[in-house]
Amino acid sequence: MRTPRHVQLTRLIAVGSLLGLIVLGLAWELWLAPVRPGGTLLALKVLPLCVPLTGLLKNRMYTYRWLSLMVWLYFTEGVVRASGDRAPSNYLAMLEVLLCVVLFVACALHVRLRLQHAKATALTDPAAAPVNP
């Protein structure tokens, strides 16, 4: 059975917002508003975001679950820097907060909708249901 359109949409939003966080983090710390001129090692903060990208692209449910928890670290950084940094860094931090919220909602919705779809499929097509040993 085919995956419903709204489940695919949440996947696209999650992947897009994760890519947005990666690009924003690199651009922010290397060119747009680095702590020191010429960029800093703070750009390395995007490396942990590259790990779940593979899982999202492979559509692994577990990745959506733990990424929805990990994203709060970046959310916290965004809130702290939005309230403490000067322009333009504070505006970039607000964008980071927005992307984090979008990523969290997309991951949470994806897990919920995908589980609902699996349950509905199991109820309507008993052959598709997993067999218990």
PDB file of C-alpha atoms in Angstrom:
ATOM      1  CA  MET A   1       0.000   0.000   0.000  1.00  0.00           C
ATOM      2  CA  ARG A   2       1.163   3.496  -0.824  1.00  0.00           C
ATOM      3  CA  THR A   3       2.168   6.032   1.820  1.00  0.00           C
ATOM      4  CA  PRO A   4      -0.423   8.815   2.154  1.00  0.00           C
ATOM      5  CA  ARG A   5       0.422  12.255   0.805  1.00  0.00           C
ATOM      6  CA  HIS A   6       0.322  13.963   4.236  1.00  0.00           C
ATOM      7  CA  VAL A   7       2.911  11.506   5.604  1.00  0.00           C
ATOM      8  CA  GLN A   8       5.181  12.258   2.635  1.00  0.00           C
ATOM      9  CA  LEU A   9       4.648  15.981   3.197  1.00  0.00           C
ATOM     10  CA  THR A  10       5.784  15.762   6.832  1.00  0.00           C
ATOM     11  CA  ARG A  11       8.875  13.884   5.664  1.00  0.00           C
ATOM     12  CA  LEU A  12       9.706  16.603   3.124  1.00  0.00           C
ATOM     13  CA  ILE A  13       9.197  19.344   5.721  1.00  0.00           C
ATOM     14  CA  ALA A  14      11.436  17.516   8.212  1.00  0.00           C
ATOM     15  CA  VAL A  15      14.217  17.000   5.664  1.00  0.00           C
ATOM     16  CA  GLY A  16      13.900  20.597   4.425  1.00  0.00           C
ATOM     17  CA  SER A  17      14.023  22.143   7.883  1.00  0.00           C
ATOM     18  CA  LEU A  18      16.974  19.937   8.874  1.00  0.00           C
ATOM     19  CA  LEU A  19      18.851  21.002   5.736  1.00  0.00           C
ATOM     20  CA  GLY A  20      17.893  24.586   6.550  1.00  0.00           C
ATOM     21  CA  LEU A  21      19.407  24.249  10.024  1.00  0.00           C
ATOM     22  CA  ILE A  22      22.627  22.834   8.569  1.00  0.00           C
ATOM     23  CA  VAL A  23      22.959  25.585   5.956  1.00  0.00           C
ATOM     24  CA  LEU A  24      22.021  28.296   8.465  1.00  0.00           C
ATOM     25  CA  GLY A  25      24.558  27.049  11.012  1.00  0.00           C
ATOM     26  CA  LEU A  26      27.366  27.000   8.477  1.00  0.00           C
ATOM     27  CA  ALA A  27      26.526  30.351   6.905  1.00  0.00           C
ATOM     28  CA  TRP A  28      25.988  31.977  10.298  1.00  0.00           C
ATOM     29  CA  GLU A  29      29.283  30.912  11.834  1.00  0.00           C
ATOM     30  CA  LEU A  30      31.444  31.217   8.708  1.00  0.00           C
ATOM     31  CA  TRP A  31      30.139  34.265   6.778  1.00  0.00           C
ATOM     32  CA  LEU A  32      27.015  36.041   8.000  1.00  0.00           C
ATOM     33  CA  ALA A  33      27.785  36.808  11.661  1.00  0.00           C
ATOM     34  CA  PRO A  34      30.776  34.846  12.988  1.00  0.00           C
ATOM     35  CA  VAL A  35      31.907  35.426  16.562  1.00  0.00           C
ATOM     36  CA  ARG A  36      35.351  36.324  15.179  1.00  0.00           C
ATOM     37  CA  PRO A  37      36.112  37.687  11.701  1.00  0.00           C
ATOM     38  CA  GLY A  38      36.893  34.928   9.235  1.00  0.00           C
ATOM     39  CA  GLY A  39      34.693  32.305  10.910  1.00  0.00           C
ATOM     40  CA  THR A  40      35.027  30.158  13.982  1.00  0.00           C
ATOM     41  CA  LEU A  41      34.997  26.535  15.010  1.00  0.00           C
ATOM     42  CA  LEU A  42      31.393  27.048  16.131  1.00  0.00           C
ATOM     43  CA  ALA A  43      30.533  25.981  12.586  1.00  0.00           C
ATOM     44  CA  LEU A  44      31.239  22.437  13.772  1.00  0.00           C
ATOM     45  CA  LYS A  45      27.944  22.561  15.685  1.00  0.00           C
ATOM     46  CA  VAL A  46      26.217  21.421  12.490  1.00  0.00           C
ATOM     47  CA  LEU A  47      28.065  18.093  12.377  1.00  0.00           C
ATOM     48  CA  PRO A  48      25.622  16.323  14.739  1.00  0.00           C
ATOM     49  CA  LEU A  49      22.795  17.444  12.419  1.00  0.00           C
ATOM     50  CA  CYS A  50      24.358  15.548   9.521  1.00  0.00           C
ATOM     51  CA  VAL A  51      23.914  12.204  11.306  1.00  0.00           C
ATOM     52  CA  PRO A  52      20.087  12.185  11.347  1.00  0.00           C
ATOM     53  CA  LEU A  53      19.938  13.437   7.757  1.00  0.00           C
ATOM     54  CA  THR A  54      20.818   9.946   6.540  1.00  0.00           C
ATOM     55  CA  GLY A  55      18.084   8.376   8.659  1.00  0.00           C
ATOM     56  CA  LEU A  56      15.481  10.850   7.433  1.00  0.00           C
ATOM     57  CA  LEU A  57      16.433  10.220   3.818  1.00  0.00           C
ATOM     58  CA  LYS A  58      16.129   6.468   4.441  1.00  0.00           C
ATOM     59  CA  ASN A  59      12.779   7.128   6.178  1.00  0.00           C
ATOM     60  CA  ARG A  60      13.719   5.413   9.449  1.00  0.00           C
ATOM     61  CA  MET A  61      11.093   5.914  12.126  1.00  0.00           C
ATOM     62  CA  TYR A  62      13.600   5.753  14.977  1.00  0.00           C
ATOM     63  CA  THR A  63      15.510   8.714  13.545  1.00  0.00           C
ATOM     64  CA  TYR A  64      12.390  10.895  13.572  1.00  0.00           C
ATOM     65  CA  ARG A  65      11.841  10.029  17.218  1.00  0.00           C
ATOM     66  CA  TRP A  66      15.294  10.860  18.565  1.00  0.00           C
ATOM     67  CA  LEU A  67      15.744  13.866  16.286  1.00  0.00           C
ATOM     68  CA  SER A  68      12.606  15.393  17.798  1.00  0.00           C
ATOM     69  CA  LEU A  69      14.462  15.320  21.131  1.00  0.00           C
ATOM     70  CA  MET A  70      17.874  16.403  19.835  1.00  0.00           C
ATOM     71  CA  VAL A  71      16.482  19.482  18.095  1.00  0.00           C
ATOM     72  CA  TRP A  72      15.740  21.085  21.479  1.00  0.00           C
ATOM     73  CA  LEU A  73      19.486  21.596  22.012  1.00  0.00           C
ATOM     74  CA  TYR A  74      19.587  23.813  18.934  1.00  0.00           C
ATOM     75  CA  PHE A  75      16.350  25.482  19.990  1.00  0.00           C
ATOM     76  CA  THR A  76      17.940  26.374  23.328  1.00  0.00           C
ATOM     77  CA  GLU A  77      21.025  27.778  21.624  1.00  0.00           C
ATOM     78  CA  GLY A  78      18.784  29.870  19.378  1.00  0.00           C
ATOM     79  CA  VAL A  79      16.777  31.281  22.270  1.00  0.00           C
ATOM     80  CA  VAL A  80      19.919  32.156  24.251  1.00  0.00           C
ATOM     81  CA  ARG A  81      21.626  33.800  21.291  1.00  0.00           C
ATOM     82  CA  ALA A  82      18.451  35.609  20.185  1.00  0.00           C
ATOM     83  CA  SER A  83      18.208  37.262  23.573  1.00  0.00           C
ATOM     84  CA  GLY A  84      21.923  37.890  24.097  1.00  0.00           C
ATOM     85  CA  ASP A  85      23.528  38.590  20.714  1.00  0.00           C
ATOM     86  CA  ARG A  86      23.412  41.771  18.680  1.00  0.00           C
ATOM     87  CA  ALA A  87      22.074  42.135  15.156  1.00  0.00           C
ATOM     88  CA  PRO A  88      22.405  40.365  12.750  1.00  0.00           C
ATOM     89  CA  SER A  89      23.260  37.353  14.922  1.00  0.00           C
ATOM     90  CA  ASN A  90      20.064  37.660  16.958  1.00  0.00           C
ATOM     91  CA  TYR A  91      17.953  37.542  13.772  1.00  0.00           C
ATOM     92  CA  LEU A  92      19.775  34.424  12.645  1.00  0.00           C
ATOM     93  CA  ALA A  93      19.121  32.917  16.080  1.00  0.00           C
ATOM     94  CA  MET A  94      15.401  33.656  15.699  1.00  0.00           C
ATOM     95  CA  LEU A  95      15.480  31.881  12.336  1.00  0.00           C
ATOM     96  CA  GLU A  96      17.187  28.929  14.036  1.00  0.00           C
ATOM     97  CA  VAL A  97      14.403  28.819  16.647  1.00  0.00           C
ATOM     98  CA  LEU A  98      11.768  28.857  13.898  1.00  0.00           C
ATOM     99  CA  LEU A  99      13.476  26.049  11.977  1.00  0.00           C
ATOM    100  CA  CYS A 100      13.763  23.995  15.171  1.00  0.00           C
ATOM    101  CA  VAL A 101      10.058  24.338  15.906  1.00  0.00           C
ATOM    102  CA  VAL A 102       9.169  23.392  12.317  1.00  0.00           C
ATOM    103  CA  LEU A 103      11.486  20.372  12.493  1.00  0.00           C
ATOM    104  CA  PHE A 104      10.024  19.221  15.806  1.00  0.00           C
ATOM    105  CA  VAL A 105       6.422  19.528  14.584  1.00  0.00           C
ATOM    106  CA  ALA A 106       7.248  17.761  11.313  1.00  0.00           C
ATOM    107  CA  CYS A 107       8.967  14.869  13.135  1.00  0.00           C
ATOM    108  CA  ALA A 108       6.176  14.501  15.690  1.00  0.00           C
ATOM    109  CA  LEU A 109       3.467  14.598  13.017  1.00  0.00           C
ATOM    110  CA  HIS A 110       5.368  12.187  10.808  1.00  0.00           C
ATOM    111  CA  VAL A 111       5.640   9.598  13.568  1.00  0.00           C
ATOM    112  CA  ARG A 112       2.003   9.982  14.568  1.00  0.00           C
ATOM    113  CA  LEU A 113       0.612   9.883  11.022  1.00  0.00           C
ATOM    114  CA  ARG A 114       2.823   6.998   9.996  1.00  0.00           C
ATOM    115  CA  LEU A 115       1.757   4.924  13.002  1.00  0.00           C
ATOM    116  CA  GLN A 116      -1.910   5.716  12.295  1.00  0.00           C
ATOM    117  CA  HIS A 117      -1.431   4.655   8.675  1.00  0.00           C
ATOM    118  CA  ALA A 118       0.256   1.402   9.732  1.00  0.00           C
ATOM    119  CA  LYS A 119      -2.566   0.651  12.161  1.00  0.00           C
ATOM    120  CA  ALA A 120      -5.241   1.376   9.566  1.00  0.00           C
ATOM    121  CA  THR A 121      -3.427  -0.784   7.025  1.00  0.00           C
ATOM    122  CA  ALA A 122      -3.203  -3.669   9.499  1.00  0.00           C
ATOM    123  CA  LEU A 123      -6.934  -3.427  10.239  1.00  0.00           C
ATOM    124  CA  THR A 124      -8.022  -3.358   6.595  1.00  0.00           C
ATOM    125  CA  ASP A 125      -5.451  -5.827   5.235  1.00  0.00           C
ATOM    126  CA  PRO A 126      -4.703  -8.656   7.677  1.00  0.00           C
ATOM    127  CA  ALA A 127      -2.084 -10.071   5.273  1.00  0.00           C
ATOM    128  CA  ALA A 128      -0.012  -6.880   5.743  1.00  0.00           C
ATOM    129  CA  ALA A 129      -0.028  -7.209   9.535  1.00  0.00           C
ATOM    130  CA  PRO A 130       3.175  -8.480  11.127  1.00  0.00           C
ATOM    131  CA  VAL A 131       3.093 -12.076  12.297  1.00  0.00           C
ATOM    132  CA  ASN A 132       3.916 -12.713  15.957  1.00  0.00           C
ATOM    133  CA  PRO A 133       6.230 -15.726  16.459  1.00  0.00           C
TER     134      PRO A 133
END
